[in-house]
mmCIF file of C-alpha atoms in Angstrom:
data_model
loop_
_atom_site.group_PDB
_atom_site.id
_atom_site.type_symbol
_atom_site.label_atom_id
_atom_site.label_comp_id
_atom_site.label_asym_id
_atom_site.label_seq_id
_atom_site.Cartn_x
_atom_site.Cartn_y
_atom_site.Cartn_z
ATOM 1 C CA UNK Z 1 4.435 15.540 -27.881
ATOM 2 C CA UNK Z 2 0.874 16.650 -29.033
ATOM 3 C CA UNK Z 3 0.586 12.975 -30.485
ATOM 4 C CA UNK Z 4 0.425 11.396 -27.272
ATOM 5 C CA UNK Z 5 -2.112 11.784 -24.902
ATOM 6 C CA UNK Z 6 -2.280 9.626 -21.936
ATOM 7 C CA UNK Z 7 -5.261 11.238 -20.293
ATOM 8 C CA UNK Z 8 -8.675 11.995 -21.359
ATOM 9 C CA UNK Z 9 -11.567 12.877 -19.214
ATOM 10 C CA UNK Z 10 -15.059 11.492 -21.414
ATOM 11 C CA UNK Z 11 -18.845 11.959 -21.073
ATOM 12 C CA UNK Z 12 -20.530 8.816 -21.846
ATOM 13 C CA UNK Z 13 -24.227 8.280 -22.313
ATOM 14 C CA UNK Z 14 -25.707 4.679 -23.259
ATOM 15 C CA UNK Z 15 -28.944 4.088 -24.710
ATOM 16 C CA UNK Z 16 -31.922 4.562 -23.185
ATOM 17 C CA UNK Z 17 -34.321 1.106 -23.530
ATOM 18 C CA UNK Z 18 -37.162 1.080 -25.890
ATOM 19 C CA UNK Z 19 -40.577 0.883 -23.960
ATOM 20 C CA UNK Z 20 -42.618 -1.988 -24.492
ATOM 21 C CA UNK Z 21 -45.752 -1.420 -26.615
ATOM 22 C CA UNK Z 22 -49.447 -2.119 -24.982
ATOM 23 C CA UNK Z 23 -51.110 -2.672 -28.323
ATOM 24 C CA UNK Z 24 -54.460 -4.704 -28.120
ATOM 25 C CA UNK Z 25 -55.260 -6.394 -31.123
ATOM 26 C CA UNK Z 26 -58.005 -5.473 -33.171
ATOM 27 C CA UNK Z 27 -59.459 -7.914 -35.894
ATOM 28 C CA UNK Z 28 -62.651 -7.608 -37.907
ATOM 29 C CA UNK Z 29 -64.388 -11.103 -37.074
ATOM 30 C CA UNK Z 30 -62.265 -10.922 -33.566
ATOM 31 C CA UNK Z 31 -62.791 -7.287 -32.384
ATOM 32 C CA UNK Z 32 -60.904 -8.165 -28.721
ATOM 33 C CA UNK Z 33 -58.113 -10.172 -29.996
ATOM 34 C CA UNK Z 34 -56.143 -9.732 -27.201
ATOM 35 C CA UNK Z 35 -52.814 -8.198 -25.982
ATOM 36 C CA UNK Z 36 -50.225 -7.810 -29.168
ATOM 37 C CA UNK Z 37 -47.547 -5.686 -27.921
ATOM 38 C CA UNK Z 38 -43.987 -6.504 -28.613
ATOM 39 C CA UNK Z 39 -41.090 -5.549 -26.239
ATOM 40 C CA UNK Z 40 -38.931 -2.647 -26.613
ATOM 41 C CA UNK Z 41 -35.536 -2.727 -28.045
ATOM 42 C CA UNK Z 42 -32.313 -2.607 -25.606
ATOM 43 C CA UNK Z 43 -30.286 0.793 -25.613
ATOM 44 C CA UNK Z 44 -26.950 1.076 -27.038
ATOM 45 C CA UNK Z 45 -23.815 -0.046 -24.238
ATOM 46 C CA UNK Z 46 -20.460 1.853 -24.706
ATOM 47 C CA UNK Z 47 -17.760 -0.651 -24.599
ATOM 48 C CA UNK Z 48 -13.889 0.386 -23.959
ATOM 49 C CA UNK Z 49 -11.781 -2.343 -26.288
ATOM 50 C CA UNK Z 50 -8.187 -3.440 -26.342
ATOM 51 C CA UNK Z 51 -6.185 -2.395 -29.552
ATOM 52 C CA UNK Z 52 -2.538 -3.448 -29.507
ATOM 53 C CA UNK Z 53 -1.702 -1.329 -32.465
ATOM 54 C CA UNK Z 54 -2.803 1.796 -30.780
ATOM 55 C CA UNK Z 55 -0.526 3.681 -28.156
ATOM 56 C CA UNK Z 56 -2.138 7.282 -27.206
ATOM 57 C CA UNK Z 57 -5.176 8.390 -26.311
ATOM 58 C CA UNK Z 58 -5.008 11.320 -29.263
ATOM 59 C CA UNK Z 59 -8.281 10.224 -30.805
ATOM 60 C CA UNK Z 60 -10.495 10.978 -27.769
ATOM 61 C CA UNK Z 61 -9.327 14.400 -27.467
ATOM 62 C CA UNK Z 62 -11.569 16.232 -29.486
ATOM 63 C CA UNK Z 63 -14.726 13.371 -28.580
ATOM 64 C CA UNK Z 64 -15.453 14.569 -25.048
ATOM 65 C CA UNK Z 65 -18.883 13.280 -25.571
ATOM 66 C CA UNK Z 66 -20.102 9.928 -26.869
ATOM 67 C CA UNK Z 67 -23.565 8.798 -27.225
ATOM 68 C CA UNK Z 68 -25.036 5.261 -27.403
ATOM 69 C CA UNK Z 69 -28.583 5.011 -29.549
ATOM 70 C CA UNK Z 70 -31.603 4.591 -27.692
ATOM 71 C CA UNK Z 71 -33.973 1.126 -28.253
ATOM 72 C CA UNK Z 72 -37.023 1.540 -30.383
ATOM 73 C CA UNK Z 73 -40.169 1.086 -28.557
ATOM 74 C CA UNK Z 74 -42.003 -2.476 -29.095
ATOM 75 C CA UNK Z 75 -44.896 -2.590 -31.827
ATOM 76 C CA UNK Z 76 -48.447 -4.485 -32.824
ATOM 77 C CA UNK Z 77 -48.270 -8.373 -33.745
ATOM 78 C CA UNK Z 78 -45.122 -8.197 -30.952
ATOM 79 C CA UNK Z 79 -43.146 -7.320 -32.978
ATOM 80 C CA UNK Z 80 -39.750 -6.260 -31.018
ATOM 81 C CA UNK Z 81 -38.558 -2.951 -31.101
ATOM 82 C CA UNK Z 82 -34.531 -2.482 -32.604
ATOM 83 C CA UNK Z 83 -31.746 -2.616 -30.154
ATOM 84 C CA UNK Z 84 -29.676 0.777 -29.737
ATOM 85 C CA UNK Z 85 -26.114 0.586 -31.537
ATOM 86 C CA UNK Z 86 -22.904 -0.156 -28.828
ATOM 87 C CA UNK Z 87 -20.414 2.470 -29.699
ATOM 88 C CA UNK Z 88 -16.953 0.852 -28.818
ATOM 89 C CA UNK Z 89 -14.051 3.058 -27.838
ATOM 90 C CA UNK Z 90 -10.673 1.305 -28.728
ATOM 91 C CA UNK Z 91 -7.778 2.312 -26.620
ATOM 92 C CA UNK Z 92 -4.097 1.094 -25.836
ATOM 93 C CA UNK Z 93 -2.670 -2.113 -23.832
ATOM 94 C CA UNK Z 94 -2.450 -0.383 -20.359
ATOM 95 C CA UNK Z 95 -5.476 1.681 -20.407
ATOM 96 C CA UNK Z 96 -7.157 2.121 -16.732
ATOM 97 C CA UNK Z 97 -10.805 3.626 -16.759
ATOM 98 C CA UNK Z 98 -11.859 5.457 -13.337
ATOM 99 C CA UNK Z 99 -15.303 7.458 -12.147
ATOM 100 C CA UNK Z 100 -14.509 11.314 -12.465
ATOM 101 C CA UNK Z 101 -16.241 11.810 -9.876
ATOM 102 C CA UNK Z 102 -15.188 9.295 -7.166
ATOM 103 C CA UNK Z 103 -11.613 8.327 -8.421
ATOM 104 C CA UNK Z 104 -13.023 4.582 -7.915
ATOM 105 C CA UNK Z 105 -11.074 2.468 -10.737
ATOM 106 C CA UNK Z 106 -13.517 0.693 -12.759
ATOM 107 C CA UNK Z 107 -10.916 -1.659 -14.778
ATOM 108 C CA UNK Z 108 -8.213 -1.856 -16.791
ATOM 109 C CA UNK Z 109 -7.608 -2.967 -20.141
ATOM 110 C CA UNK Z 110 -4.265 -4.689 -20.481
ATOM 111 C CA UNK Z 111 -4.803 -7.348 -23.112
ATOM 112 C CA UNK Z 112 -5.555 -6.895 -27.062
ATOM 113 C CA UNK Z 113 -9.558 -7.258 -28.102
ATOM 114 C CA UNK Z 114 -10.442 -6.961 -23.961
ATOM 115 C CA UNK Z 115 -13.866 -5.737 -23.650
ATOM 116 C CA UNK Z 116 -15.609 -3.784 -20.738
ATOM 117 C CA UNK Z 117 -18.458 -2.283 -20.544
ATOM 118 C CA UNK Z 118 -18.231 1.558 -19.373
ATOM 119 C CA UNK Z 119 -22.155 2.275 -19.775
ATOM 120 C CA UNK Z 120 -24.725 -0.010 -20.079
ATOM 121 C CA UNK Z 121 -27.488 0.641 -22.096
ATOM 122 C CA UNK Z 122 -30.896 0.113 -20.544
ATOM 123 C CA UNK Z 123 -33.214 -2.986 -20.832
ATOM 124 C CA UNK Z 124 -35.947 -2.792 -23.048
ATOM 125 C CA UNK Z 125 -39.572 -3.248 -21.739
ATOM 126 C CA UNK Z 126 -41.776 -5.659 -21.887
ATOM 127 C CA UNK Z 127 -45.322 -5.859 -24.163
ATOM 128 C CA UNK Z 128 -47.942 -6.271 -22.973
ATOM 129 C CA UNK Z 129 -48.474 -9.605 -24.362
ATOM 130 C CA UNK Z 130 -46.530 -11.106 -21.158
ATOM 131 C CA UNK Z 131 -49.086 -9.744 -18.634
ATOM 132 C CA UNK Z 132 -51.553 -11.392 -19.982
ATOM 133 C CA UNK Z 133 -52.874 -14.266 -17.051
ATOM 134 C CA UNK Z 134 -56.611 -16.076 -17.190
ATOM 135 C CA UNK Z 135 -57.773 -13.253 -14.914
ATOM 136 C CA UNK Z 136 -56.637 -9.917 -17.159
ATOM 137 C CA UNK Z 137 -56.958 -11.331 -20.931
ATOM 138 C CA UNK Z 138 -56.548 -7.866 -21.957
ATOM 139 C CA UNK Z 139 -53.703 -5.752 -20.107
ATOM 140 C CA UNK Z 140 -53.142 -2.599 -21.087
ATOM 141 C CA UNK Z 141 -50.305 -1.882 -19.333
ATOM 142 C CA UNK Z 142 -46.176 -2.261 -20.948
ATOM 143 C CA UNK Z 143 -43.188 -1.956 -19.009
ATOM 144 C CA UNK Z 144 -41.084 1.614 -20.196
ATOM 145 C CA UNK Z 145 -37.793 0.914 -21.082
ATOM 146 C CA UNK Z 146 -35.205 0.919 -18.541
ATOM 147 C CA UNK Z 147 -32.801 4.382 -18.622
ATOM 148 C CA UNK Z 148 -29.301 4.753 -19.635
ATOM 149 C CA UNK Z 149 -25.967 5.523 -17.814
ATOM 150 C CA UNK Z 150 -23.979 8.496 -17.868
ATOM 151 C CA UNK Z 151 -21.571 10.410 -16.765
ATOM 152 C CA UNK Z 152 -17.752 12.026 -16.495
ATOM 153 C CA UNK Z 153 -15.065 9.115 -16.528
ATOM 154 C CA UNK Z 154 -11.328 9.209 -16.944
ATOM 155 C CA UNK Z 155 -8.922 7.429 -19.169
ATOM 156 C CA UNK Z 156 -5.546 7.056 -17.851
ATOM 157 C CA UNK Z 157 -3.015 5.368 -19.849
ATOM 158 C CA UNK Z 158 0.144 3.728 -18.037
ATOM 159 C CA UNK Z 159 2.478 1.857 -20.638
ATOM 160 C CA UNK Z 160 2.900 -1.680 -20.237
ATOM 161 C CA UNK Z 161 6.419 -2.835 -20.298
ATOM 162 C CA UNK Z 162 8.594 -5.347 -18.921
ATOM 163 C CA UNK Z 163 11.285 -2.796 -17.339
ATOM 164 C CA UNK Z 164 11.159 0.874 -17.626
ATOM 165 C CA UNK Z 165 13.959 3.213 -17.524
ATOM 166 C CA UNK Z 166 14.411 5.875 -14.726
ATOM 167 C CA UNK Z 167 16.862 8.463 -14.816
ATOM 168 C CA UNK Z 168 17.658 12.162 -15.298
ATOM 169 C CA UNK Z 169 17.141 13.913 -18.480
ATOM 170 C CA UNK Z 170 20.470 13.305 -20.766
ATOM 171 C CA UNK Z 171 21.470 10.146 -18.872
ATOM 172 C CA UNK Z 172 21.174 8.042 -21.910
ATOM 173 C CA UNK Z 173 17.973 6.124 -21.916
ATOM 174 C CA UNK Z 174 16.915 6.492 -25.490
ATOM 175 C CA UNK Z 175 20.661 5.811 -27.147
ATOM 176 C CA UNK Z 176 20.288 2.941 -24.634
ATOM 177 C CA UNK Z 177 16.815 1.739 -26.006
ATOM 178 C CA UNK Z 178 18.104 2.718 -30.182
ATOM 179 C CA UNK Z 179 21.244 0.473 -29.038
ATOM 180 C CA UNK Z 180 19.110 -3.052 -27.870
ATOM 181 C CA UNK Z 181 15.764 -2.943 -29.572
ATOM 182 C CA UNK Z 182 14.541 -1.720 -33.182
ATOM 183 C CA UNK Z 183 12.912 1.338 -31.393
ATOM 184 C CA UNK Z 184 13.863 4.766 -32.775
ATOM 185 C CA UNK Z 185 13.593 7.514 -30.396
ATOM 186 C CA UNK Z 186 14.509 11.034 -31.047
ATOM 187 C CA UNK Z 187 18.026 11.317 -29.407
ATOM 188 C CA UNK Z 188 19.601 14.261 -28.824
ATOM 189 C CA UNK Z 189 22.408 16.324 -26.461
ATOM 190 C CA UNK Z 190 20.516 18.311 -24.408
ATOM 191 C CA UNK Z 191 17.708 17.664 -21.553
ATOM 192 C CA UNK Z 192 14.145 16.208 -22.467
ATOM 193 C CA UNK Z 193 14.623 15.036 -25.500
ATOM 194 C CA UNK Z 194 12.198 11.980 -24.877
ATOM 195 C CA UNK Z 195 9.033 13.810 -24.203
ATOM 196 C CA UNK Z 196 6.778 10.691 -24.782
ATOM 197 C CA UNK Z 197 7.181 7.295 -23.307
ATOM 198 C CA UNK Z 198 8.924 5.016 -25.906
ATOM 199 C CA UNK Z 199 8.440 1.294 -25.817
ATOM 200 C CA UNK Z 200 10.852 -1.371 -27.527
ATOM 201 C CA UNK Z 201 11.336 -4.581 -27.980
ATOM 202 C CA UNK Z 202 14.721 -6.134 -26.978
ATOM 203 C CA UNK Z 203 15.457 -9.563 -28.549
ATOM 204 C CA UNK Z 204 17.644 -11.560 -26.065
ATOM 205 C CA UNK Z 205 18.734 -14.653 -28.078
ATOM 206 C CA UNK Z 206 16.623 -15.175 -30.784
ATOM 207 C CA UNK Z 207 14.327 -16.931 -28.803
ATOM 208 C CA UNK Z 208 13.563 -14.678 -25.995
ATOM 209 C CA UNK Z 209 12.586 -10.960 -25.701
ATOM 210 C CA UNK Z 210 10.908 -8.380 -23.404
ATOM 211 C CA UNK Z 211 9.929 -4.903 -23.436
ATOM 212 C CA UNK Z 212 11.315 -1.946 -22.518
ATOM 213 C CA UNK Z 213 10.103 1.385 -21.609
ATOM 214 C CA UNK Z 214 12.226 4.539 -21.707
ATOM 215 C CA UNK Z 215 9.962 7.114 -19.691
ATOM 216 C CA UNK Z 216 11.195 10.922 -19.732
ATOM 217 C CA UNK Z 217 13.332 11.936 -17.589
ATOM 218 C CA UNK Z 218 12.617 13.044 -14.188
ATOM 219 C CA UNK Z 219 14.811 15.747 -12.067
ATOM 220 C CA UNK Z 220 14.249 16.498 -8.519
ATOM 221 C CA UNK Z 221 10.591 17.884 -7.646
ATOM 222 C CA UNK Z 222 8.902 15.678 -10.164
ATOM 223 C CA UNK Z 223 6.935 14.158 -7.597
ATOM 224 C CA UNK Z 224 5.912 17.654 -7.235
ATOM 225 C CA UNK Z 225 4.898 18.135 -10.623
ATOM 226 C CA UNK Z 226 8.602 20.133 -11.583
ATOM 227 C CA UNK Z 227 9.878 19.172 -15.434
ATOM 228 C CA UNK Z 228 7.370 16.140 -16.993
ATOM 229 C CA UNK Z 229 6.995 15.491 -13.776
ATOM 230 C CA UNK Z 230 3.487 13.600 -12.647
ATOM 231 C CA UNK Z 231 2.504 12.920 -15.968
ATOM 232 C CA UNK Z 232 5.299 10.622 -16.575
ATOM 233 C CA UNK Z 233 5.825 8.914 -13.508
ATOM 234 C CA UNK Z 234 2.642 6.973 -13.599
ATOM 235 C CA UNK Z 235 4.282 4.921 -16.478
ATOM 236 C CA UNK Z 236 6.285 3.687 -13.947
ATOM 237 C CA UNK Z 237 3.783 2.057 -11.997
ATOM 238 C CA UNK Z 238 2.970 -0.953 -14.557
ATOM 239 C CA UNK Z 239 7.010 -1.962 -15.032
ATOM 240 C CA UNK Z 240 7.468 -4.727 -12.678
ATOM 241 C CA UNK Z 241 11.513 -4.673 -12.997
ATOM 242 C CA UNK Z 242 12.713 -0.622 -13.312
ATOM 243 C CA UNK Z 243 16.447 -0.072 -14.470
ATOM 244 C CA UNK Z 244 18.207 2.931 -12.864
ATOM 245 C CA UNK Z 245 20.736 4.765 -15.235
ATOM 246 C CA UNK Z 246 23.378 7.420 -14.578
ATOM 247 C CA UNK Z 247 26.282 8.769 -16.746
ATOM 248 C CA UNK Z 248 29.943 7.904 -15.840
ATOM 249 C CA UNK Z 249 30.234 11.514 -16.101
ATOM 250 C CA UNK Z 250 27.734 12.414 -12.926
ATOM 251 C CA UNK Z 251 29.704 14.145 -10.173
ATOM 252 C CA UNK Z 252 28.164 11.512 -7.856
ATOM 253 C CA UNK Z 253 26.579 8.559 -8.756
ATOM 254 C CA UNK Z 254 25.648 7.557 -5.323
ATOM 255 C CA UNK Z 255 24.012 10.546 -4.774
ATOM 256 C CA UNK Z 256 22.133 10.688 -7.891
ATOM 257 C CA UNK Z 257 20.831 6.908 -7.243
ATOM 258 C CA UNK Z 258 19.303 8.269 -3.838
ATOM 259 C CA UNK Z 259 17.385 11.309 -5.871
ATOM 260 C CA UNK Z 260 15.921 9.174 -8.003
ATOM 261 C CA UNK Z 261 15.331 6.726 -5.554
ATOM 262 C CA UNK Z 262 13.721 10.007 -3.271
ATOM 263 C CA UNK Z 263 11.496 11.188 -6.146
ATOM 264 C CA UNK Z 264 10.004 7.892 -6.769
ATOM 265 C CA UNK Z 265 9.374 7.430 -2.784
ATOM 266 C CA UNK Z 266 7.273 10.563 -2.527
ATOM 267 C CA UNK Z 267 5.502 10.026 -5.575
ATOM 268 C CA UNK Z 268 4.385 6.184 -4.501
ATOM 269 C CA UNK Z 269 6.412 4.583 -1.793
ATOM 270 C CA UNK Z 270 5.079 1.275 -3.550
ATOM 271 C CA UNK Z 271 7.554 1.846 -6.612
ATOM 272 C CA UNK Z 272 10.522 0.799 -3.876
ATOM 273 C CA UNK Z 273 9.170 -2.807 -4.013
ATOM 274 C CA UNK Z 274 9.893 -3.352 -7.219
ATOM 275 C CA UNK Z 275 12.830 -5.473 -8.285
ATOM 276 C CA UNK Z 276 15.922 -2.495 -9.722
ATOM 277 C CA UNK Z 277 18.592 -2.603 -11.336
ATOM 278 C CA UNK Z 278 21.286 0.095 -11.586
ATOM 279 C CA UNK Z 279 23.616 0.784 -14.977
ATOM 280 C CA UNK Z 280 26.188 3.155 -15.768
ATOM 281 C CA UNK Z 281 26.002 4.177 -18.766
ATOM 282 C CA UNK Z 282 28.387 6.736 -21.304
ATOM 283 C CA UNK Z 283 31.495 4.256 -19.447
ATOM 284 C CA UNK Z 284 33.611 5.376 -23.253
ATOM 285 C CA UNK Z 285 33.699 8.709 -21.523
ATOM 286 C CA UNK Z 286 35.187 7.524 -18.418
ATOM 287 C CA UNK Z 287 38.941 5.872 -17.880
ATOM 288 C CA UNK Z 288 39.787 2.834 -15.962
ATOM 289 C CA UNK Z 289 40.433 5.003 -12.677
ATOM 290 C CA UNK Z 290 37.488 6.741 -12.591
ATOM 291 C CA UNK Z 291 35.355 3.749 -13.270
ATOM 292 C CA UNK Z 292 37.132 1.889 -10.491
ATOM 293 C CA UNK Z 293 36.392 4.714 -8.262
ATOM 294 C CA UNK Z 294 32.745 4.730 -9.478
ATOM 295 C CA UNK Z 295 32.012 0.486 -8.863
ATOM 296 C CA UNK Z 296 33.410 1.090 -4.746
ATOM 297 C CA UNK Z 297 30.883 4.064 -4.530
ATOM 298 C CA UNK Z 298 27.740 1.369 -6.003
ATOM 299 C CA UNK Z 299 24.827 -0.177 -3.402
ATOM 300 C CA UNK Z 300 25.576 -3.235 -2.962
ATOM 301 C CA UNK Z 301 21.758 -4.775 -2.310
ATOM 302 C CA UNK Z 302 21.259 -4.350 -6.424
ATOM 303 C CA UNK Z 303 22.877 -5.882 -9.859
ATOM 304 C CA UNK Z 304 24.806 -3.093 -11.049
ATOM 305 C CA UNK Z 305 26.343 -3.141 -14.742
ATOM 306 C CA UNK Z 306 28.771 -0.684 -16.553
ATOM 307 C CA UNK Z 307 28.019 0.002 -20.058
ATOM 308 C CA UNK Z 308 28.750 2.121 -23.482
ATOM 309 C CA UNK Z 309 25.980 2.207 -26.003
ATOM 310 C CA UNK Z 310 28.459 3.773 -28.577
ATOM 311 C CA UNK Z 311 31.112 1.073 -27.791
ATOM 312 C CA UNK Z 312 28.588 -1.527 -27.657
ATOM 313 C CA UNK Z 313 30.813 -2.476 -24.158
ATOM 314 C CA UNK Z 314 28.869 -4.507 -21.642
ATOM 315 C CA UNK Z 315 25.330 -4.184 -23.537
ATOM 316 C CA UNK Z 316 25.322 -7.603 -23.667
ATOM 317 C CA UNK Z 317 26.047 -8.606 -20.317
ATOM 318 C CA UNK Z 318 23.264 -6.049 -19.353
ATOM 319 C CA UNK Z 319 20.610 -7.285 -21.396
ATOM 320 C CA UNK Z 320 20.864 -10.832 -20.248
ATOM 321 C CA UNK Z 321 21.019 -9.378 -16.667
ATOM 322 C CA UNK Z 322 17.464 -8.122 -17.487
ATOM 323 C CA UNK Z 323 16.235 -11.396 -18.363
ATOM 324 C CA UNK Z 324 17.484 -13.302 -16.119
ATOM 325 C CA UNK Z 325 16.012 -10.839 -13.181
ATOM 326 C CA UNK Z 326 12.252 -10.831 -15.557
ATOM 327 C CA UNK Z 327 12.736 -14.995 -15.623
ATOM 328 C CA UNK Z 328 13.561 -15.073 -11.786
ATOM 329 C CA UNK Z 329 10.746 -12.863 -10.646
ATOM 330 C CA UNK Z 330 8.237 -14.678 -13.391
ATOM 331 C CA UNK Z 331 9.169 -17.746 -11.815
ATOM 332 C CA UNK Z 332 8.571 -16.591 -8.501
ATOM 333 C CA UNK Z 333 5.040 -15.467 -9.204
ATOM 334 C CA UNK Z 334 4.086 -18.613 -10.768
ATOM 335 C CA UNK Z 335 5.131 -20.779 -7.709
#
């Protein structure tokens, strides 16, 4: 769990801009020469860039602070002053950068090598050289350099994935994502075992595939912040298509739907738009009887699917139940 951070709060400074110089030239035969001063350098901009390969925010932990160089002042025979280095910060597919301060979202980086500027280093000034006009040959005046941005900012990361996973702790998400994709989640028999949001990749023919996110579990009052609670939930914004699993062996599916359903209302009554899906999962622990009694009990507004990831029973019915939903609602935006 200490590997992955998915929330860093950063104090970013650009460069400042160089000034511009207000050099007048002196030569021996040409003792007023004129204006000579080159313009100052621009200030360093710190730019937030898309890496695909990374997936936490870990290596901004310990960098609270990060500094852009400033632009050299301009010199004699206008000669321009250096530009400041851009520090770039690279960060993962589904990064969102807001203002500390106001909450106001300033973007969001969801595709690999995106670039945005997060502080913009100041404009060098201008020599003097440029003010001079047939009334002032000899100004001896420069423009300063312009100054830098700064301040607190926040990055937020929210995994980007095709359908994410919602359900208690224990209710078989990660032997679910282990059984369909090559991810390899730590999987265990006991509650909050997945304590970091794991993302695979779940080949549907050979020529097809989307991604899948199993997000830790949430129990009732994580909309309040009980369990994993808030910090996991936001993962669940970015997954336009979110697939609801309970055990066989819940003592009442129906109700446990609602719950889930419940904590995702009070959290953002937005997550109810998306497209769901509900699966039953562990179905080897369960006989015919009890699984009968279990499909009369199921909404009937959503694709539901029964399924044993140890059996390997109905995965495949499930998965291309996915993708047809993803297709349908791709299709649908595109028209």
């Amino acid at each position: 769990m200490d590997n992955f951070i998915d929330y860093v709060k950063i104090y970013v400074k650009s460069g400042r801009g160089g000034a511009g110089s207000a050099h007048l030239k002196r030569e021996k035969y040409r003792p007023k020469a004129g204006p000579d001063g080159g313009d100052g350098g621009k200030g360093g901009s710190i730019i937030v860039k898309g890496n695909k390969q990374f997936w936490t925010l870990l290596h901004l932990k310990y960098q609270k602070h990060i500094i852009a160089e400033d632009g050299v002042s301009g010199m004699r025979d206008t000669w321009k002053g250096k530009d400041g280095k851009d520090v770039i910060i690279e960060v993962p597919l589904g990064t969102v950068a807001k203002d500390a301060e106001t909450g106001e979202i300033l973007f969001e980086i969801t595709e690999d090598n995106q670039t945005e500027i997060i502080a913009k280093g100041g404009r060098g000034g201008l020599g003097n050289v440029h003010f001079k006009s047939s009334t002032n040959q000899t100004p001896r005046y420069a423009q300063p350099g312009e100054d830098c941005e700064e301040g607190w900012k926040i990055l937020e990361l929210k995994v980007l994935a095709d359908i994410g996973l919602v359900g208690f702790p224990n209710a078989g998400k990660s032997t679910l994502l282990s059984s369909i994709s090559a991810a390899k989640p730590k999987i265990a028999d006991y509650p909050f075992t997945t304590l970091v949001p794991q993302l695979g990749i779940v080949d549907v023919d050979g020529k097809h595939s989307f991604a899948m996110a199993d997000i830790p579990g949430i129990i009732e009052g994580a909309s309040e912040g009980k369990g994993l609670g808030l910090r996991f939930l936001r993962h669940i914004e970015r997954n336009p298509l979110l697939l609801f699993l309970i055990p066989a062996d819940s003592n009442d599916v129906r109700k446990d739907y609602e719950v889930l359903l419940n904590e995702l209302k009070k959290y953002n009554p937005e997550l109810l738009d998306k497209k769901r899906i509900l699966a039953i999962s562990k179905c080897d622990l369960a006989d015919q009887e009890i699984l009968e009694g279990i499909k009369k009990t199921l909404p009937q507004d959503l694709p539901c699917y029964m399924f044993s990831s140890f059996s390997k029973q109905g995965l495949k019915q499930l998965v291309f139940g996915i993708w047809e939903l993803l297709e349908k609602e791709n299709s649908l935006e595109l028209s």
